[in-house]
Amino acid sequence: MLKTEELQINIGPQHPSTHGVFRMLVTVDGETIIDLVPVFGYLHRNHEQIAEQNTYLQNMPYTDRLDYFNSMANNHAYALAVEKLAGIEVPERAEYIRVLMVELTRILNHAGALGFLINDMGMWQTQLAFGMREREKILDLFESVAGARLMCNYFRFGGVVRDLPPDFIPRLKELITVMPAFVDELERLLRDNEILLQRSEGIGILPRELALAYSVTGPVLRGSGVPYDVRKAEPYSIYDRFDFDVPVGTVGDVYDRFLVRIEEMRQSKRILEQIIEQLPDAGGGHINPKARQNVRPPVGDAYARVESPKGELGFYLVSDGSTKPYRYKVRAPSFINLTPLGDMCRGYKVADVVVILGSIDIVMGEVDR
């Protein structure tokens, strides 16, 4: 009988499928994964330490650089933390605009993530092109209101930088009118695709109990059958005004995480339709109260969290009464969701590792900070 010998190999840190500068120390027996240790830190740039030297407002553009796919969601979480710490209220119209931007961000993220996942499987790049096409439409909307496409720096304490331009809502209506066709087409092309099923069904299973033990959140947790969403569990902003569902999987494999993200795009569209119907007219309070930007919160601490496209994103701030945070800490979903990677890969093949990692959907700017 042929006997193989265990071997340790490195995947990364420079590897096209690690989604950034990230190393996996893998122990293999032939092609089978015996153990996997994720190695972080190659992209560490002292985000939290720098934030403690800046004023509260100066930190807003730094949050863009965390999950740089989802700068609007990063802005939202940080703004909520500062507003909670300083006791700042947000006008209704600004609240609606904020949620609008974050739900567009969720669609943008999932469209790109699914395209990259299919690419990681070695399939055609058509789906990636489809995802990038929809992403560009949303980035056009972001550019029209924020002046930037990627690093938006759009939120402010007590509101947002500026109101929506006159043509924004008509363009948004046009976008969400054609969006169901994109989501349906994506699902129709992939749901029963033989290659996708072989590469995802029963691969990278994260059982419900293990997902809870590792404190993973977002589509990774919901793919394991846990219907946990911060927007429902602890509604923030105005999410309690919207009717939407929390999609979940049953097995916790790559296929379930794929299906959850497909359905989440549909739910974000439902929220956007409700926002358009409920959006208050301009004039119900200035959406950017400039007097509140140079904040000096009272001594104390605050934690605020949001359901970012990748999971629970939280900011913990401690104030000593000055214009700079005494302590600034980020609870990054990409980092937390990576921790069970070893358990998710053990027993599978080397070729499966890239697919399992892709199904988690990480950004290294958020992992290392």
Coordinates of C-alpha atoms in Angstrom, one line a residue:
M1 CA 0.0 0.0 0.0
L2 CA 1.4 3.4 -1.0
K3 CA 2.1 5.6 2.1
T4 CA 2.3 9.3 1.8
E5 CA 4.1 11.7 4.0
E6 CA 2.7 14.9 5.6
L7 CA 4.1 18.1 4.1
Q8 CA 3.8 21.7 5.2
I9 CA 3.4 24.2 2.4
N10 CA 2.7 27.9 2.1
I11 CA -0.2 29.3 0.1
G12 CA 0.6 33.1 -0.1
P13 CA 1.3 35.6 1.1
Q14 CA 1.6 36.6 -2.5
H15 CA -1.0 34.5 -4.2
P16 CA -3.7 35.5 -6.7
S17 CA -6.5 33.8 -4.8
T18 CA -5.8 34.9 -1.2
H19 CA -7.6 38.2 -1.9
G20 CA -4.7 40.3 -0.6
V21 CA -1.4 39.8 1.2
F22 CA -2.4 36.8 3.3
R23 CA -0.7 33.5 4.1
M24 CA -2.1 30.1 4.8
L25 CA 0.3 27.6 6.4
V26 CA -1.1 24.3 5.2
T27 CA -0.3 20.7 6.3
V28 CA -1.2 18.2 3.6
D29 CA -1.2 14.5 3.2
G30 CA -1.1 14.1 -0.6
E31 CA -3.9 16.5 -1.7
T32 CA -5.8 16.3 1.5
I33 CA -5.7 19.2 4.1
I34 CA -4.6 17.9 7.5
D35 CA -4.3 21.3 9.1
L36 CA -4.4 25.0 8.1
V37 CA -3.3 28.0 10.0
P38 CA -4.2 31.5 8.7
V39 CA -1.3 34.0 9.1
F40 CA -2.3 37.7 9.2
G41 CA -0.5 41.0 9.7
Y42 CA 1.2 41.6 6.3
L43 CA -1.0 44.6 5.7
H44 CA -1.1 46.1 9.2
R45 CA -0.9 49.9 9.1
N46 CA -1.7 51.0 12.6
H47 CA -5.3 52.1 11.8
E48 CA -6.4 52.1 15.5
Q49 CA -3.3 53.7 16.8
I50 CA -3.4 56.5 14.2
A51 CA -7.1 57.1 15.0
E52 CA -6.2 57.9 18.6
Q53 CA -4.0 60.8 17.3
N54 CA -6.7 62.3 15.1
T55 CA -9.8 64.2 15.9
Y56 CA -13.1 62.3 15.7
L57 CA -13.9 63.9 12.3
Q58 CA -10.4 63.3 10.9
N59 CA -11.0 59.6 11.4
M60 CA -14.0 59.4 9.0
P61 CA -12.0 59.0 5.8
Y62 CA -9.7 56.5 7.6
T63 CA -12.8 54.2 8.0
D64 CA -13.1 54.1 4.2
R65 CA -9.8 52.2 4.1
L66 CA -11.0 49.3 6.2
D67 CA -13.3 47.3 4.0
Y68 CA -12.6 49.5 0.9
F69 CA -15.4 47.8 -1.0
N70 CA -17.9 49.1 1.5
S71 CA -16.9 52.5 2.6
M72 CA -20.5 53.7 3.2
A73 CA -21.1 50.9 5.7
N74 CA -17.8 51.7 7.5
N75 CA -18.8 55.4 7.7
H76 CA -22.2 54.5 9.1
A77 CA -20.8 52.3 12.0
Y78 CA -18.3 54.9 13.0
A79 CA -20.8 57.8 12.8
L80 CA -23.2 55.9 15.0
A81 CA -20.5 55.3 17.6
V82 CA -19.5 59.0 17.8
E83 CA -23.2 60.1 17.9
K84 CA -23.9 57.6 20.7
L85 CA -20.8 58.9 22.6
A86 CA -21.6 62.6 22.1
G87 CA -25.4 62.4 22.2
I88 CA -26.0 63.6 18.7
E89 CA -29.4 63.1 16.9
V90 CA -29.8 62.6 13.2
P91 CA -32.6 64.2 11.1
E92 CA -35.0 61.8 9.5
R93 CA -34.1 62.5 5.9
A94 CA -30.4 61.9 6.7
E95 CA -31.3 58.6 8.3
Y96 CA -33.1 57.5 5.2
I97 CA -30.2 58.6 3.0
R98 CA -27.7 56.7 5.2
V99 CA -29.7 53.4 5.0
L100 CA -30.2 53.9 1.2
M101 CA -26.4 54.2 0.7
V102 CA -25.7 51.2 2.9
E103 CA -28.2 48.9 1.2
L104 CA -26.8 49.9 -2.2
T105 CA -23.4 49.0 -0.8
R106 CA -24.7 45.5 0.2
I107 CA -25.8 44.8 -3.3
L108 CA -22.5 46.2 -4.7
N109 CA -20.5 43.9 -2.3
H110 CA -22.5 40.7 -3.0
A111 CA -22.5 41.2 -6.8
G112 CA -18.7 41.5 -6.7
A113 CA -18.1 38.8 -4.1
L114 CA -20.1 36.2 -6.1
G115 CA -18.3 37.1 -9.3
F116 CA -14.9 36.6 -7.5
L117 CA -16.1 33.3 -6.0
I118 CA -17.0 31.9 -9.4
N119 CA -13.7 33.1 -10.7
D120 CA -11.9 31.3 -7.8
M121 CA -13.7 28.1 -8.9
G122 CA -11.9 28.3 -12.2
M123 CA -15.1 28.9 -14.1
W124 CA -15.7 31.6 -16.7
Q125 CA -15.3 35.3 -16.0
T126 CA -18.8 36.2 -17.4
Q127 CA -20.3 36.3 -13.9
L128 CA -17.5 38.5 -12.6
A129 CA -18.1 40.9 -15.5
F130 CA -21.9 40.9 -14.8
G131 CA -21.2 41.7 -11.1
M132 CA -18.7 44.5 -12.0
R133 CA -21.3 45.9 -14.4
E134 CA -23.9 46.3 -11.7
R135 CA -21.3 47.5 -9.3
E136 CA -20.4 50.3 -11.7
K137 CA -24.0 51.5 -11.8
I138 CA -24.0 51.9 -8.1
L139 CA -20.6 53.6 -8.0
D140 CA -22.0 56.1 -10.5
L141 CA -24.7 57.0 -7.9
F142 CA -22.1 57.2 -5.2
E143 CA -20.0 59.5 -7.3
S144 CA -23.0 61.8 -8.0
V145 CA -23.6 62.4 -4.3
A146 CA -20.2 61.9 -2.6
G147 CA -17.8 63.0 -5.3
A148 CA -16.0 59.7 -5.0
R149 CA -16.6 56.1 -6.1
L150 CA -14.5 54.0 -3.7
M151 CA -13.5 56.1 -0.7
C152 CA -16.7 58.0 -0.3
N153 CA -16.2 59.8 3.1
Y154 CA -19.9 60.7 2.9
F155 CA -21.2 60.4 6.4
R156 CA -20.9 63.1 9.1
F157 CA -21.9 63.2 12.7
G158 CA -25.6 64.1 12.8
G159 CA -26.1 63.5 9.0
V160 CA -24.3 63.3 5.7
V161 CA -22.0 65.6 3.7
R162 CA -24.7 66.8 1.3
D163 CA -28.2 66.1 0.1
L164 CA -29.1 63.9 -2.8
P165 CA -28.9 65.7 -6.2
P166 CA -32.2 66.1 -8.1
D167 CA -31.7 63.3 -10.5
F168 CA -30.6 60.7 -7.8
I169 CA -34.0 59.2 -7.0
P170 CA -35.0 58.8 -10.7
R171 CA -31.7 57.1 -11.4
L172 CA -32.1 54.9 -8.4
K173 CA -35.6 53.9 -9.5
E174 CA -34.2 53.0 -12.9
L175 CA -31.5 50.9 -11.3
I176 CA -33.8 48.8 -9.0
T177 CA -36.3 48.3 -11.9
V178 CA -33.7 46.3 -13.8
M179 CA -32.0 44.8 -10.8
P180 CA -34.3 41.8 -10.4
A181 CA -33.4 40.7 -14.0
F182 CA -29.6 40.8 -13.0
V183 CA -30.2 38.7 -9.8
D184 CA -32.5 36.2 -11.5
E185 CA -30.1 35.8 -14.4
L186 CA -27.2 35.3 -12.1
E187 CA -29.1 32.7 -10.1
R188 CA -30.4 31.0 -13.2
L189 CA -27.0 30.7 -14.7
L190 CA -25.4 29.3 -11.6
R191 CA -27.8 27.6 -9.2
D192 CA -27.9 24.3 -11.0
N193 CA -24.6 24.6 -12.8
E194 CA -22.8 21.3 -12.7
I195 CA -19.3 22.8 -12.0
L196 CA -20.7 25.1 -9.3
L197 CA -22.5 22.2 -7.6
Q198 CA -19.4 20.0 -7.7
R199 CA -17.2 22.7 -6.3
S200 CA -19.5 24.0 -3.6
E201 CA -22.0 21.4 -2.3
G202 CA -20.7 19.7 0.8
I203 CA -17.5 21.8 0.6
G204 CA -16.2 24.0 3.5
I205 CA -19.0 23.1 5.9
L206 CA -19.2 25.3 8.9
P207 CA -21.7 23.6 11.4
R208 CA -24.1 25.9 13.2
E209 CA -22.6 25.2 16.6
L210 CA -19.0 25.9 15.4
A211 CA -20.1 29.1 13.7
L212 CA -21.6 30.3 16.9
A213 CA -18.5 29.3 18.9
Y214 CA -16.3 31.3 16.6
S215 CA -18.6 34.4 16.7
V216 CA -18.8 34.6 12.9
T217 CA -21.5 36.9 11.6
G218 CA -23.0 38.0 8.3
P219 CA -23.7 35.6 5.3
V220 CA -21.1 33.1 6.8
L221 CA -23.2 32.7 9.9
R222 CA -26.6 32.8 8.2
G223 CA -25.3 30.2 5.7
S224 CA -24.9 27.9 8.6
G225 CA -28.6 28.2 9.5
V226 CA -28.5 31.0 12.1
P227 CA -31.0 33.7 11.4
Y228 CA -28.9 36.5 13.0
D229 CA -28.8 39.9 11.5
V230 CA -28.0 43.0 13.6
R231 CA -30.6 45.0 11.6
K232 CA -33.2 42.7 13.2
A233 CA -31.5 41.6 16.5
E234 CA -30.8 45.2 17.6
P235 CA -32.3 47.6 15.1
Y236 CA -30.3 50.8 14.6
S237 CA -30.9 53.9 12.6
I238 CA -34.4 53.4 11.1
Y239 CA -34.2 49.7 10.2
D240 CA -37.2 48.9 12.4
R241 CA -39.4 50.7 9.8
F242 CA -38.6 48.3 7.0
D243 CA -40.1 44.9 6.1
F244 CA -37.4 42.5 5.0
D245 CA -36.4 38.8 5.5
V246 CA -33.2 37.3 6.8
P247 CA -32.2 34.4 4.4
V248 CA -30.5 31.4 5.9
G249 CA -28.9 28.2 4.7
T250 CA -29.3 24.6 6.0
V251 CA -25.9 22.9 5.6
G252 CA -23.4 25.7 6.0
D253 CA -21.3 24.9 2.9
V254 CA -20.0 27.1 0.1
Y255 CA -23.3 26.6 -1.8
D256 CA -25.4 27.9 1.1
R257 CA -23.2 31.0 1.5
F258 CA -23.7 31.6 -2.3
L259 CA -27.5 31.3 -2.1
V260 CA -27.7 33.5 1.0
R261 CA -25.9 36.4 -0.8
I262 CA -28.2 36.0 -3.8
E263 CA -31.2 36.4 -1.6
E264 CA -29.7 39.2 0.4
M265 CA -29.5 41.3 -2.8
R266 CA -33.2 40.8 -3.3
Q267 CA -33.9 41.9 0.3
S268 CA -31.8 45.0 -0.1
K269 CA -33.9 45.9 -3.1
R270 CA -37.0 45.5 -1.0
I271 CA -35.6 48.0 1.5
L272 CA -34.6 50.4 -1.2
E273 CA -38.2 50.4 -2.6
Q274 CA -39.5 51.2 0.9
I275 CA -37.0 54.0 1.3
I276 CA -38.1 55.6 -2.0
E277 CA -41.7 55.5 -0.8
Q278 CA -41.0 56.9 2.7
L279 CA -38.2 59.4 2.1
P280 CA -39.1 62.7 3.8
D281 CA -38.9 65.9 1.7
A282 CA -35.8 68.1 2.1
G283 CA -36.2 70.7 4.8
G284 CA -36.9 68.5 7.9
G285 CA -33.7 69.4 9.5
H286 CA -30.2 70.2 8.1
I287 CA -28.6 66.9 7.0
N288 CA -25.1 68.2 7.8
P289 CA -25.1 70.3 11.0
K290 CA -21.6 71.7 10.7
A291 CA -21.5 72.8 14.4
R292 CA -21.4 69.2 15.4
Q293 CA -18.4 68.2 13.4
N294 CA -15.7 69.4 15.9
V295 CA -17.1 67.2 18.6
R296 CA -15.8 66.9 22.2
P297 CA -17.8 64.1 23.7
P298 CA -18.1 63.8 27.5
V299 CA -16.0 61.3 29.4
G300 CA -17.3 57.8 28.7
D301 CA -17.4 55.0 26.3
A302 CA -19.7 53.7 23.5
Y303 CA -20.0 50.8 21.2
A304 CA -22.0 50.9 18.0
R305 CA -22.5 48.1 15.5
V306 CA -24.0 47.6 12.1
E307 CA -24.8 44.8 9.8
S308 CA -22.2 45.5 7.1
P309 CA -22.2 43.3 4.0
K310 CA -19.6 41.0 5.5
G311 CA -21.1 40.8 9.0
E312 CA -21.1 42.7 12.3
L313 CA -18.9 45.8 12.1
G314 CA -18.5 47.5 15.4
F315 CA -16.6 50.5 16.7
Y316 CA -15.7 50.9 20.4
L317 CA -14.7 54.4 21.5
V318 CA -13.5 55.8 24.8
S319 CA -13.6 59.5 25.4
D320 CA -11.5 61.4 27.9
G321 CA -13.3 64.7 27.2
S322 CA -10.9 65.9 24.4
T323 CA -11.4 66.2 20.7
K324 CA -9.6 62.9 20.1
P325 CA -10.7 59.4 21.1
Y326 CA -8.7 58.0 24.0
R327 CA -9.4 54.5 22.8
Y328 CA -10.5 53.4 19.3
K329 CA -11.1 49.7 18.5
V330 CA -12.7 48.1 15.5
R331 CA -14.6 44.8 15.5
A332 CA -13.9 43.8 11.9
P333 CA -16.1 41.0 10.4
S334 CA -13.5 39.9 7.8
F335 CA -11.1 39.2 10.7
I336 CA -13.5 37.3 12.9
N337 CA -15.0 35.3 9.9
L338 CA -11.5 34.1 9.0
T339 CA -10.8 32.4 12.3
P340 CA -12.7 29.2 11.6
L341 CA -10.9 28.8 8.2
G342 CA -8.8 25.9 9.5
D343 CA -11.8 23.9 10.6
M344 CA -13.6 24.7 7.4
C345 CA -10.8 23.4 5.2
R346 CA -9.7 20.3 7.2
G347 CA -10.4 17.1 5.3
Y348 CA -10.9 18.8 2.0
K349 CA -8.5 19.0 -1.0
V350 CA -6.0 21.7 -1.7
A351 CA -8.0 22.9 -4.7
D352 CA -11.0 23.5 -2.3
V353 CA -9.1 25.9 0.0
V354 CA -9.3 28.8 -2.5
V355 CA -13.0 28.3 -3.0
I356 CA -13.7 28.0 0.8
L357 CA -11.7 31.2 1.4
G358 CA -13.6 33.0 -1.4
S359 CA -16.9 32.0 0.1
I360 CA -16.0 33.8 3.4
D361 CA -15.6 37.1 1.4
I362 CA -12.7 39.0 3.1
V363 CA -10.9 42.3 2.5
M364 CA -7.4 42.4 4.0
G365 CA -7.6 46.1 4.7
E366 CA -10.3 45.1 7.3
V367 CA -8.5 42.0 8.6
D368 CA -5.1 43.6 9.4
R369 CA -6.1 47.3 10.0

